[in-house]
Amino acid sequence: MKVTFVGAGPGDPELLTRKAERLLRSCRFCIYAGSLVSPEVLALIPSASEKHDSAALSLDQIVGLYRQAQERDVDVVRLHSGDPGLFSAIGEQMSELDRLGIEYAVIPGVSSFQAAAAALKAELTAPEVAQAVVLTRVAGRTPVPEGQELDRLAGPRATLCLFLSVHRIRELADTLAASYGKDCPAAAVHRASWPDEKIVRGVLGDIAGQVEAAGMARTALIVVGHALARGLPVSRLYNAAFSHGFRAGSPAKPADPEIPPGEAGSAELPAGVRTPIALISVSDAGARAAARLSERLPVARAFLHESASASFAGERYSSLVDLTSRLFSEFGSLVYSAPCGAVVRAVAPLLQNKKTDPAVVVVDAGGRYAISLLSGHEGGGNALAVLAANALGGEPVITTASEAVKTVIAGIGCRRGVECARVLEALHQALEKAGVSIREVRLLASADIKAGEAGLLQASARLGIPIRFIPSEEIRACPMAFSRSEFVEEKVNLPAVAEPAALLGGRRTRLLLPRILCNGITVALAREGCW
């Protein structure tokens, strides 16, 4: 007589191992984990077989069933949901079987965390973002060991998969937000792979309300981590220049470090920027700033106050409050060239939810600052503020909490027509050399002569990190120490690109990594906020 612990998988019978299916189809005595095992899986068991639901049984009662089967010399299939190696309490059953001298074996199954990752179409590990996955639960009637409390496990910001915890979603979201940030991606998957599977996606700041609204009170797995985001760094595994035991990498093509720019590249909007876009100005000076913005945002629609004498083409309006009320639900992004106070008073009565409110960016009439005022992270306002600052030669002002903890600026210099993949590889090497994570990078920076370089724009979009193009005159006048390049100065009349761009990309910066050369691309890193 033998007991076989079988993983029933997450629910879909087609996710059973072939060995598990064979045992189920031939078993004569089965103890199964109640409603956690799908009816479709139970249907594989012959109707004449003896079946016992363990949901209401104690350990002693389950052991009693093992004794009965031992006396009758009948093999037992002990059917657990998911994989028996996780949160299944098979350890205590095996101890009893050892005591009784009963032979046993374990057949693994697909765990619900794996099925949830498949349902989310997500990879739980990502280069430079998460190289560890933690499977855990919140403490309940069964405590967790000291040092394994949720706030301790959150410290490394690995990808977290939380079992048996959805009933405390609000508490755990608050706990995790302290380490991951409220804007960290989070998801809940109810009954992964079952016909009634349900998925809720959000961030730690709003996932609790969404889960509660969806009525998820049990049998849901929660996944939290920055690996759930899109546009993450690519791995080296399939990089053509990366060698491993099964493939020799191709040598990088030689190239000059920083050579003159070519024609302007794509002026596509950064990833996440909501459209349509409205440009709203309240004065002649504001209209001039809006006119410059419209050159970079040809898809935007302009609105000009009726009192302005500027010849800039745009729809005239009389009341900023009335105009804002009309545009607020029609446009994905509103860019004001107006005083912040006036904009705040206009939008305040209309605010509802950061997931649906338009992004609001405010530009001063002189074009010195582009302030991300509303829906900065969720609605693409931060990226739009950087775009506006690039167009005006100004400085983006971003105060989102998730950006405040990022203090690294990556300055990049490159040759004309550089490929996005090569930019990403060069950046990866620089970060690795400096011991810095991609999660710490707030901004990419280069010279304004590179503003149309498609490879840089694509890299920015892939990473989800905005790129700022520093005016050439600021680079020439940079007061901070950096390494000069005779080659760059001869070709583009700039003393260098990577180092001054990194230093000028933020406030109170210091050089963290002097420029390095990789595949014809120079990368330098600066850390800001240094007093």
Coordinates of C-alpha atoms in Angstrom, one line a residue:
M1 CA 0.0 0.0 0.0
K2 CA 1.3 3.4 -0.9
V3 CA 0.1 7.1 -0.5
T4 CA 0.9 9.4 -3.4
F5 CA 0.6 13.2 -2.8
V6 CA -0.5 14.6 -6.1
G7 CA -0.5 18.2 -7.2
A8 CA -3.9 19.0 -8.8
G9 CA -2.6 22.2 -10.3
P10 CA -4.4 25.5 -10.2
G11 CA -7.7 24.3 -11.7
D12 CA -7.5 23.6 -15.4
P13 CA -7.3 19.8 -15.9
E14 CA -5.0 20.3 -18.9
L15 CA -2.3 21.7 -16.6
L16 CA -2.1 18.4 -14.7
T17 CA 1.1 16.4 -15.3
R18 CA 0.7 13.3 -17.3
K19 CA 1.7 11.2 -14.3
A20 CA -0.9 12.9 -12.1
E21 CA -3.6 12.3 -14.8
R22 CA -2.6 8.6 -15.1
L23 CA -2.9 8.1 -11.3
L24 CA -6.2 9.8 -11.1
R25 CA -7.7 7.8 -13.9
S26 CA -6.7 4.5 -12.2
C27 CA -7.1 5.4 -8.5
R28 CA -9.5 3.5 -6.2
F29 CA -9.2 5.6 -3.1
C30 CA -8.8 9.4 -3.2
I31 CA -8.7 12.1 -0.5
Y32 CA -9.0 15.5 -2.1
A33 CA -8.7 19.1 -0.8
G34 CA -12.4 20.1 -1.1
S35 CA -13.5 22.9 -3.3
L36 CA -9.9 23.9 -4.0
V37 CA -9.8 21.1 -6.5
S38 CA -11.7 21.8 -9.7
P39 CA -14.7 19.6 -10.6
E40 CA -13.0 18.9 -14.0
V41 CA -10.0 17.4 -12.2
L42 CA -12.2 15.3 -9.9
A43 CA -14.1 14.1 -12.9
L44 CA -11.0 12.2 -14.0
I45 CA -11.4 9.8 -11.1
P46 CA -13.5 6.7 -11.8
S47 CA -17.0 6.9 -10.5
A48 CA -16.6 3.7 -8.6
S49 CA -13.6 5.0 -6.6
E50 CA -13.9 5.9 -3.0
K51 CA -13.6 9.6 -2.6
H52 CA -13.2 11.7 0.6
D53 CA -13.4 15.5 0.9
S54 CA -10.7 16.6 3.4
A55 CA -12.0 20.1 3.8
A56 CA -13.9 19.3 7.1
L57 CA -11.4 16.6 8.3
S58 CA -8.8 16.9 11.1
L59 CA -5.3 15.4 10.7
D60 CA -6.4 12.5 12.9
Q61 CA -9.4 11.8 10.7
I62 CA -7.2 11.9 7.6
V63 CA -4.7 9.5 9.2
G64 CA -7.6 7.3 10.1
L65 CA -8.5 7.1 6.4
Y66 CA -4.8 6.1 5.6
R67 CA -5.1 3.3 8.2
Q68 CA -8.3 2.0 6.6
A69 CA -6.6 1.9 3.2
Q70 CA -3.6 0.2 4.7
E71 CA -5.8 -2.5 6.2
R72 CA -7.4 -3.1 2.8
D73 CA -4.0 -2.8 1.0
V74 CA -5.4 -0.1 -1.3
D75 CA -3.2 2.7 -2.7
V76 CA -4.3 6.2 -1.9
V77 CA -4.2 9.3 -4.1
R78 CA -3.9 12.3 -1.7
L79 CA -5.0 15.2 -4.0
H80 CA -3.8 18.7 -3.1
S81 CA -4.5 21.9 -5.0
G82 CA -1.6 23.6 -6.8
D83 CA 1.7 22.1 -5.9
P84 CA 2.0 19.9 -2.8
G85 CA 5.3 21.6 -1.9
L86 CA 3.6 24.9 -1.0
F87 CA 1.2 25.7 1.8
S88 CA -0.3 22.1 1.6
A89 CA 0.4 20.8 5.1
I90 CA 1.8 17.5 3.7
G91 CA 4.7 17.6 6.1
E92 CA 2.6 16.6 9.1
Q93 CA 0.9 13.9 7.0
M94 CA 4.2 12.4 6.0
S95 CA 5.3 12.4 9.6
E96 CA 2.3 10.3 10.5
L97 CA 2.9 8.0 7.5
D98 CA 6.5 7.5 8.6
R99 CA 5.2 6.5 12.1
L100 CA 2.8 4.0 10.5
G101 CA 5.4 2.6 8.2
I102 CA 3.4 3.5 5.1
E103 CA 5.3 4.3 1.9
Y104 CA 4.6 7.6 0.1
A105 CA 5.6 9.7 -2.9
V106 CA 5.0 13.2 -4.2
I107 CA 4.0 14.3 -7.7
P108 CA 4.5 18.0 -8.2
G109 CA 1.8 20.3 -9.8
V110 CA 1.6 23.7 -11.3
S111 CA 1.2 26.2 -8.5
S112 CA -1.3 29.0 -8.5
F113 CA 1.4 31.6 -8.5
Q114 CA 2.6 30.2 -11.8
A115 CA -0.9 30.1 -13.2
A116 CA -1.4 33.7 -12.0
A117 CA 1.8 34.8 -13.8
A118 CA 0.5 33.2 -17.0
A119 CA -2.9 34.9 -16.6
L120 CA -1.2 38.2 -16.1
K121 CA 1.1 37.5 -19.1
A122 CA 4.0 38.5 -16.8
E123 CA 7.5 37.4 -16.1
L124 CA 8.1 37.6 -12.3
T125 CA 11.8 38.2 -12.7
A126 CA 13.3 41.0 -14.8
P127 CA 16.9 42.2 -15.3
E128 CA 17.9 45.0 -13.0
V129 CA 14.5 45.1 -11.4
A130 CA 13.7 41.8 -9.7
Q131 CA 15.9 38.7 -9.5
A132 CA 14.0 37.1 -6.6
V133 CA 10.5 35.9 -6.1
V134 CA 9.1 35.5 -2.6
L135 CA 6.2 33.2 -1.9
T136 CA 4.6 34.0 1.4
R137 CA 1.4 34.9 3.2
V138 CA 0.3 37.4 5.8
A139 CA 0.3 36.3 9.4
G140 CA -3.1 35.2 10.6
R141 CA -4.3 32.6 13.1
T142 CA -1.1 30.8 12.1
P143 CA 1.8 33.3 12.8
V144 CA 4.8 33.7 10.6
P145 CA 8.3 33.2 12.1
E146 CA 10.2 36.1 13.4
G147 CA 12.1 37.9 10.6
Q148 CA 9.6 36.7 8.0
E149 CA 7.0 39.4 8.6
L150 CA 5.7 41.1 5.5
D151 CA 7.4 44.4 6.2
R152 CA 10.8 42.6 6.5
L153 CA 10.3 40.6 3.3
A154 CA 9.4 43.8 1.5
G155 CA 12.8 45.3 2.1
P156 CA 14.6 43.9 -0.9
R157 CA 11.6 44.8 -3.2
A158 CA 11.6 41.4 -4.8
T159 CA 8.4 40.2 -6.6
L160 CA 6.0 39.0 -3.9
C161 CA 3.4 36.3 -4.4
L162 CA 1.0 36.3 -1.5
F163 CA -1.1 33.2 -0.8
L164 CA -4.1 33.1 1.6
S165 CA -4.0 36.8 2.1
V166 CA -6.6 38.5 -0.1
H167 CA -8.9 39.0 2.9
R168 CA -6.4 41.4 4.3
I169 CA -5.6 43.2 1.1
R170 CA -5.9 46.7 2.5
E171 CA -3.6 46.1 5.4
L172 CA -0.9 44.4 3.2
A173 CA -1.1 47.1 0.5
D174 CA -0.4 49.7 3.1
T175 CA 2.5 47.7 4.6
L176 CA 4.1 47.1 1.2
A177 CA 3.7 50.6 0.0
A178 CA 6.2 51.8 2.6
S179 CA 8.9 49.9 0.8
Y180 CA 7.7 49.5 -2.8
G181 CA 5.9 52.9 -3.1
K182 CA 2.2 53.4 -3.8
D183 CA 2.8 53.4 -7.5
C184 CA 4.2 49.9 -7.6
P185 CA 2.3 47.6 -9.8
A186 CA 0.0 45.0 -8.1
A187 CA -2.5 42.5 -9.2
A188 CA -4.9 39.9 -7.8
V189 CA -5.9 36.8 -9.7
H190 CA -9.0 34.9 -8.5
R191 CA -9.1 31.2 -9.3
A192 CA -6.3 31.3 -11.9
S193 CA -7.0 29.0 -14.9
W194 CA -10.6 28.2 -13.8
P195 CA -13.5 29.1 -16.1
D196 CA -14.5 31.9 -13.8
E197 CA -11.0 33.3 -13.5
K198 CA -10.9 37.0 -12.6
I199 CA -8.0 39.5 -12.8
V200 CA -7.7 42.9 -11.1
R201 CA -4.7 45.1 -11.9
G202 CA -3.6 48.3 -10.3
V203 CA -1.0 49.8 -8.0
L204 CA -0.5 49.4 -4.3
G205 CA -2.3 52.7 -3.8
D206 CA -5.5 51.5 -5.3
I207 CA -5.5 47.7 -5.5
A208 CA -7.3 47.2 -2.2
G209 CA -10.4 49.2 -3.4
Q210 CA -10.4 47.3 -6.7
V211 CA -10.2 43.9 -5.1
E212 CA -13.0 44.7 -2.7
A213 CA -15.1 46.1 -5.5
A214 CA -14.6 42.8 -7.4
G215 CA -15.7 40.8 -4.4
M216 CA -12.5 38.8 -4.1
A217 CA -12.7 37.5 -0.5
R218 CA -10.8 34.2 -0.9
T219 CA -9.0 31.9 -3.4
A220 CA -7.1 34.8 -5.0
L221 CA -3.4 35.2 -5.3
I222 CA -1.8 38.6 -5.0
V223 CA 1.3 39.6 -7.0
V224 CA 3.3 42.7 -6.2
G225 CA 6.4 44.0 -7.8
H226 CA 8.0 46.3 -10.3
A227 CA 8.6 43.3 -12.6
L228 CA 4.9 43.6 -13.5
A229 CA 5.6 46.9 -15.3
R230 CA 6.1 47.1 -19.0
G231 CA 9.2 48.5 -20.9
L232 CA 11.7 46.9 -18.6
P233 CA 15.4 46.4 -19.4
V234 CA 16.2 43.5 -21.8
S235 CA 18.2 40.5 -20.6
R236 CA 21.6 39.6 -22.0
L237 CA 20.5 36.1 -22.9
Y238 CA 19.5 36.9 -26.4
N239 CA 21.8 39.9 -26.9
A240 CA 23.8 39.2 -30.1
A241 CA 27.0 40.5 -28.4
F242 CA 26.6 38.2 -25.3
S243 CA 28.5 34.9 -25.3
H244 CA 27.5 31.8 -23.4
G245 CA 28.1 28.1 -23.5
F246 CA 25.9 27.6 -26.6
R247 CA 26.6 30.7 -28.6
A248 CA 29.6 33.0 -29.3
G249 CA 28.6 36.6 -29.2
S250 CA 29.3 38.7 -32.3
P251 CA 31.9 41.5 -31.7
A252 CA 30.5 45.0 -31.4
K253 CA 30.9 47.2 -34.4
P254 CA 33.6 49.8 -33.9
A255 CA 32.3 53.4 -33.8
D256 CA 33.3 56.9 -32.9
P257 CA 32.1 57.8 -29.5
E258 CA 30.0 60.9 -30.2
I259 CA 29.5 62.2 -33.7
P260 CA 27.3 64.8 -35.2
P261 CA 23.6 64.4 -35.3
G262 CA 21.7 63.7 -38.5
E263 CA 18.2 64.8 -39.4
A264 CA 15.6 64.9 -36.8
G265 CA 14.1 61.5 -35.9
S266 CA 10.7 60.6 -34.8
A267 CA 8.7 63.0 -32.8
E268 CA 6.4 60.3 -31.4
L269 CA 4.9 61.0 -28.0
P270 CA 6.6 59.3 -25.0
A271 CA 4.9 56.1 -23.8
G272 CA 2.0 56.7 -21.4
V273 CA 1.2 60.3 -22.6
R274 CA -2.6 60.5 -23.0
T275 CA -4.2 62.0 -26.1
P276 CA -5.7 64.2 -27.3
I277 CA -3.7 67.1 -26.0
A278 CA -4.9 70.6 -25.4
L279 CA -2.5 73.6 -25.3
I280 CA -4.1 76.4 -23.3
S281 CA -2.6 79.9 -23.0
V282 CA -3.9 83.0 -21.2
S283 CA -1.6 85.7 -22.5
D284 CA 0.6 86.8 -25.4
A285 CA 3.7 85.4 -23.7
G286 CA 1.9 82.2 -23.0
A287 CA 0.8 82.0 -26.6
R288 CA 4.4 82.2 -27.7
A289 CA 5.3 79.3 -25.5
A290 CA 2.3 77.4 -26.7
A291 CA 3.4 78.1 -30.3
R292 CA 6.8 76.5 -29.6
L293 CA 5.1 73.6 -28.0
S294 CA 2.9 73.0 -30.9
E295 CA 5.9 72.5 -33.2
R296 CA 6.8 69.4 -31.1
L297 CA 3.1 68.5 -30.6
P298 CA 1.5 68.9 -34.0
V299 CA -1.4 66.7 -32.9
A300 CA -2.3 69.1 -30.1
R301 CA -5.2 71.5 -30.3
A302 CA -4.6 75.1 -29.2
F303 CA -6.8 77.4 -27.2
L304 CA -6.0 81.1 -26.8
H305 CA -7.7 83.7 -24.5
E306 CA -9.7 86.2 -26.4
S307 CA -7.8 89.1 -24.8
A308 CA -4.5 88.0 -26.2
S309 CA -3.2 89.9 -29.3
A310 CA -0.8 87.1 -30.4
S311 CA -1.3 85.9 -34.0
F312 CA -0.8 82.2 -32.9
A313 CA -3.7 80.2 -34.4
G314 CA -6.0 78.7 -31.9
E315 CA -9.6 78.6 -30.7
R316 CA -10.5 81.6 -28.7
Y317 CA -12.1 81.4 -25.2
S318 CA -13.3 83.9 -22.6
S319 CA -13.2 82.0 -19.3
L320 CA -10.4 79.6 -18.2
V321 CA -12.7 77.9 -15.7
D322 CA -15.4 77.3 -18.3
L323 CA -13.0 76.1 -20.9
T324 CA -11.3 73.7 -18.4
S325 CA -14.7 72.3 -17.4
R326 CA -15.5 71.6 -21.1
L327 CA -12.1 70.1 -22.0
F328 CA -11.5 68.1 -18.8
S329 CA -13.4 65.0 -19.9
E330 CA -12.6 65.4 -23.6
F331 CA -8.8 65.5 -23.6
G332 CA -6.2 63.1 -22.2
S333 CA -3.7 65.8 -21.4
L334 CA -4.0 69.6 -20.7
V335 CA -0.9 71.8 -21.0
Y336 CA -1.4 75.3 -19.6
S337 CA 0.8 78.2 -20.2
A338 CA -0.6 80.1 -17.2
P339 CA 0.0 80.8 -13.5
C340 CA -0.2 77.6 -11.4
G341 CA -2.8 79.1 -9.0
A342 CA -5.2 79.9 -11.9
V343 CA -4.9 76.3 -13.2
V344 CA -5.4 74.8 -9.7
R345 CA -8.6 76.8 -9.2
A346 CA -9.8 75.7 -12.6
V347 CA -9.2 72.0 -12.2
A348 CA -9.9 71.5 -8.5
P349 CA -13.7 71.1 -8.8
L350 CA -13.3 68.5 -11.6
L351 CA -11.0 66.0 -9.9
Q352 CA -12.2 62.5 -9.6
N353 CA -9.6 59.7 -10.0
K354 CA -6.0 59.6 -11.1
K355 CA -6.8 56.7 -13.4
T356 CA -9.3 58.8 -15.4
D357 CA -8.4 62.4 -14.8
P358 CA -6.3 64.0 -17.6
A359 CA -2.7 64.8 -17.1
V360 CA -2.1 68.5 -16.3
V361 CA 1.1 70.2 -17.0
V362 CA 1.7 73.9 -16.3
V363 CA 4.4 75.9 -18.2
D364 CA 5.4 79.4 -17.1
A365 CA 5.1 82.1 -19.8
G366 CA 8.9 82.3 -20.1
G367 CA 9.2 78.6 -20.8
R368 CA 11.6 78.1 -17.9
Y369 CA 9.7 75.4 -16.1
A370 CA 7.2 72.6 -17.1
I371 CA 5.4 71.4 -13.9
S372 CA 3.7 68.0 -13.8
L373 CA 0.7 69.0 -11.7
L374 CA -1.8 66.2 -12.1
S375 CA -1.8 62.5 -13.1
G376 CA 2.0 62.6 -13.4
H377 CA 2.7 58.9 -13.1
E378 CA -0.6 57.3 -14.0
G379 CA -1.6 59.7 -16.7
G380 CA 1.8 60.4 -18.3
G381 CA 2.0 63.9 -17.0
N382 CA 5.6 63.4 -15.9
A383 CA 6.7 62.3 -19.4
L384 CA 4.7 65.2 -20.9
A385 CA 6.4 67.7 -18.6
V386 CA 9.8 66.5 -19.7
L387 CA 8.7 66.7 -23.4
A388 CA 7.5 70.2 -22.8
A389 CA 10.7 71.2 -21.1
N390 CA 12.7 69.8 -24.0
A391 CA 10.7 71.8 -26.5
L392 CA 11.1 75.0 -24.6
G393 CA 14.6 74.6 -23.4
G394 CA 13.4 74.7 -19.8
E395 CA 13.4 72.4 -16.8
P396 CA 10.8 69.7 -15.8
V397 CA 9.5 69.9 -12.3
I398 CA 8.2 66.5 -11.1
T399 CA 7.1 65.8 -7.5
T400 CA 5.6 62.3 -7.8
A401 CA 6.5 60.2 -4.7
S402 CA 7.7 57.3 -6.9
E403 CA 10.1 59.7 -8.6
A404 CA 11.4 61.3 -5.5
V405 CA 13.3 58.2 -4.5
K406 CA 15.1 58.0 -7.8
T407 CA 18.2 60.1 -7.7
V408 CA 20.4 58.9 -10.7
I409 CA 20.6 60.7 -14.0
A410 CA 22.2 58.9 -17.0
G411 CA 23.9 61.1 -19.5
I412 CA 24.2 59.5 -22.9
G413 CA 26.2 60.5 -26.0
C414 CA 25.9 58.6 -29.2
R415 CA 26.6 58.5 -32.9
R416 CA 23.9 59.1 -35.5
G417 CA 21.5 56.3 -36.2
V418 CA 22.4 54.3 -33.0
E419 CA 20.1 51.4 -32.3
C420 CA 17.9 51.2 -29.3
A421 CA 19.3 47.8 -28.2
R422 CA 22.9 49.2 -28.2
V423 CA 21.8 52.2 -26.0
L424 CA 20.2 49.8 -23.5
E425 CA 23.2 47.6 -23.4
A426 CA 25.6 50.5 -22.8
L427 CA 23.3 51.8 -20.1
H428 CA 23.2 48.4 -18.5
Q429 CA 27.0 48.2 -18.5
A430 CA 27.3 51.6 -16.9
L431 CA 24.8 50.8 -14.2
E432 CA 26.4 47.5 -13.5
K433 CA 29.9 49.1 -13.2
A434 CA 28.5 51.7 -10.7
G435 CA 26.5 49.2 -8.7
V436 CA 23.3 51.0 -9.4
S437 CA 19.8 49.6 -10.2
I438 CA 17.7 50.7 -13.1
R439 CA 15.0 51.5 -10.5
E440 CA 17.2 54.4 -9.2
V441 CA 17.3 56.1 -12.6
R442 CA 15.0 59.1 -12.8
L443 CA 16.1 60.6 -16.1
L444 CA 18.0 60.0 -19.2
A445 CA 19.8 63.1 -20.6
S446 CA 21.6 64.1 -23.7
A447 CA 22.4 67.2 -25.7
D448 CA 19.6 69.0 -27.6
I449 CA 21.3 68.2 -30.9
K450 CA 20.2 64.6 -30.2
A451 CA 16.6 65.5 -29.7
G452 CA 15.5 63.6 -32.8
E453 CA 17.7 60.5 -32.3
A454 CA 15.3 57.6 -32.7
G455 CA 17.4 55.1 -30.7
L456 CA 17.5 57.4 -27.7
L457 CA 13.7 58.0 -27.9
Q458 CA 13.0 54.3 -28.2
A459 CA 15.2 53.4 -25.3
S460 CA 13.4 56.0 -23.2
A461 CA 10.1 54.5 -24.2
R462 CA 11.2 50.9 -23.6
L463 CA 12.5 51.8 -20.1
G464 CA 9.6 54.0 -19.2
I465 CA 12.2 56.6 -18.1
P466 CA 11.8 60.2 -19.6
I467 CA 14.7 61.7 -21.5
R468 CA 15.7 65.4 -21.3
F469 CA 17.7 67.1 -23.9
I470 CA 20.0 69.8 -22.4
P471 CA 20.4 73.0 -24.4
S472 CA 23.8 73.2 -26.0
E473 CA 24.5 76.6 -24.5
E474 CA 24.0 75.2 -21.0
I475 CA 26.5 72.4 -21.7
R476 CA 29.0 74.9 -22.9
A477 CA 28.5 77.0 -19.8
C478 CA 28.4 74.1 -17.4
P479 CA 30.2 75.2 -14.2
M480 CA 30.8 71.7 -12.9
A481 CA 34.0 69.7 -13.6
F482 CA 33.8 67.1 -16.3
S483 CA 36.0 65.4 -18.9
R484 CA 36.3 67.3 -22.1
S485 CA 36.5 65.6 -25.5
E486 CA 38.4 67.2 -28.3
F487 CA 36.7 64.9 -30.8
V488 CA 33.2 66.0 -29.8
E489 CA 34.2 69.6 -29.6
E490 CA 35.6 69.4 -33.2
K491 CA 32.5 67.6 -34.5
V492 CA 29.6 69.3 -32.8
N493 CA 31.1 72.3 -31.0
L494 CA 30.4 70.9 -27.6
P495 CA 33.0 70.1 -24.9
A496 CA 31.4 66.7 -24.2
V497 CA 27.9 65.2 -24.0
A498 CA 27.5 62.4 -21.5
E499 CA 29.0 63.9 -18.4
P500 CA 27.7 67.4 -18.6
A501 CA 24.2 66.1 -19.6
A502 CA 24.1 63.9 -16.5
L503 CA 25.3 66.7 -14.3
L504 CA 22.9 69.3 -15.8
G505 CA 19.9 66.9 -15.8
G506 CA 19.1 67.5 -12.1
R507 CA 19.8 69.7 -9.1
R508 CA 22.8 69.5 -6.8
T509 CA 24.4 66.7 -8.8
R510 CA 27.7 65.1 -8.5
L511 CA 29.3 62.6 -10.9
L512 CA 28.7 59.0 -9.8
L513 CA 30.4 57.3 -12.8
P514 CA 32.6 59.1 -15.3
R515 CA 31.8 58.4 -18.8
I516 CA 32.4 54.9 -20.1
L517 CA 32.5 53.9 -23.8
C518 CA 30.4 50.9 -24.9
N519 CA 29.7 50.1 -28.6
G520 CA 30.4 53.7 -29.6
I521 CA 28.0 55.1 -27.0
T522 CA 29.2 57.1 -24.0
V523 CA 27.3 56.9 -20.7
A524 CA 28.0 58.8 -17.5
L525 CA 26.0 58.7 -14.3
A526 CA 25.3 61.5 -11.8
R527 CA 23.4 61.4 -8.5
E528 CA 21.3 64.4 -7.6
G529 CA 20.2 65.8 -4.3
C530 CA 23.8 66.0 -3.0
W531 CA 24.3 68.8 -0.5

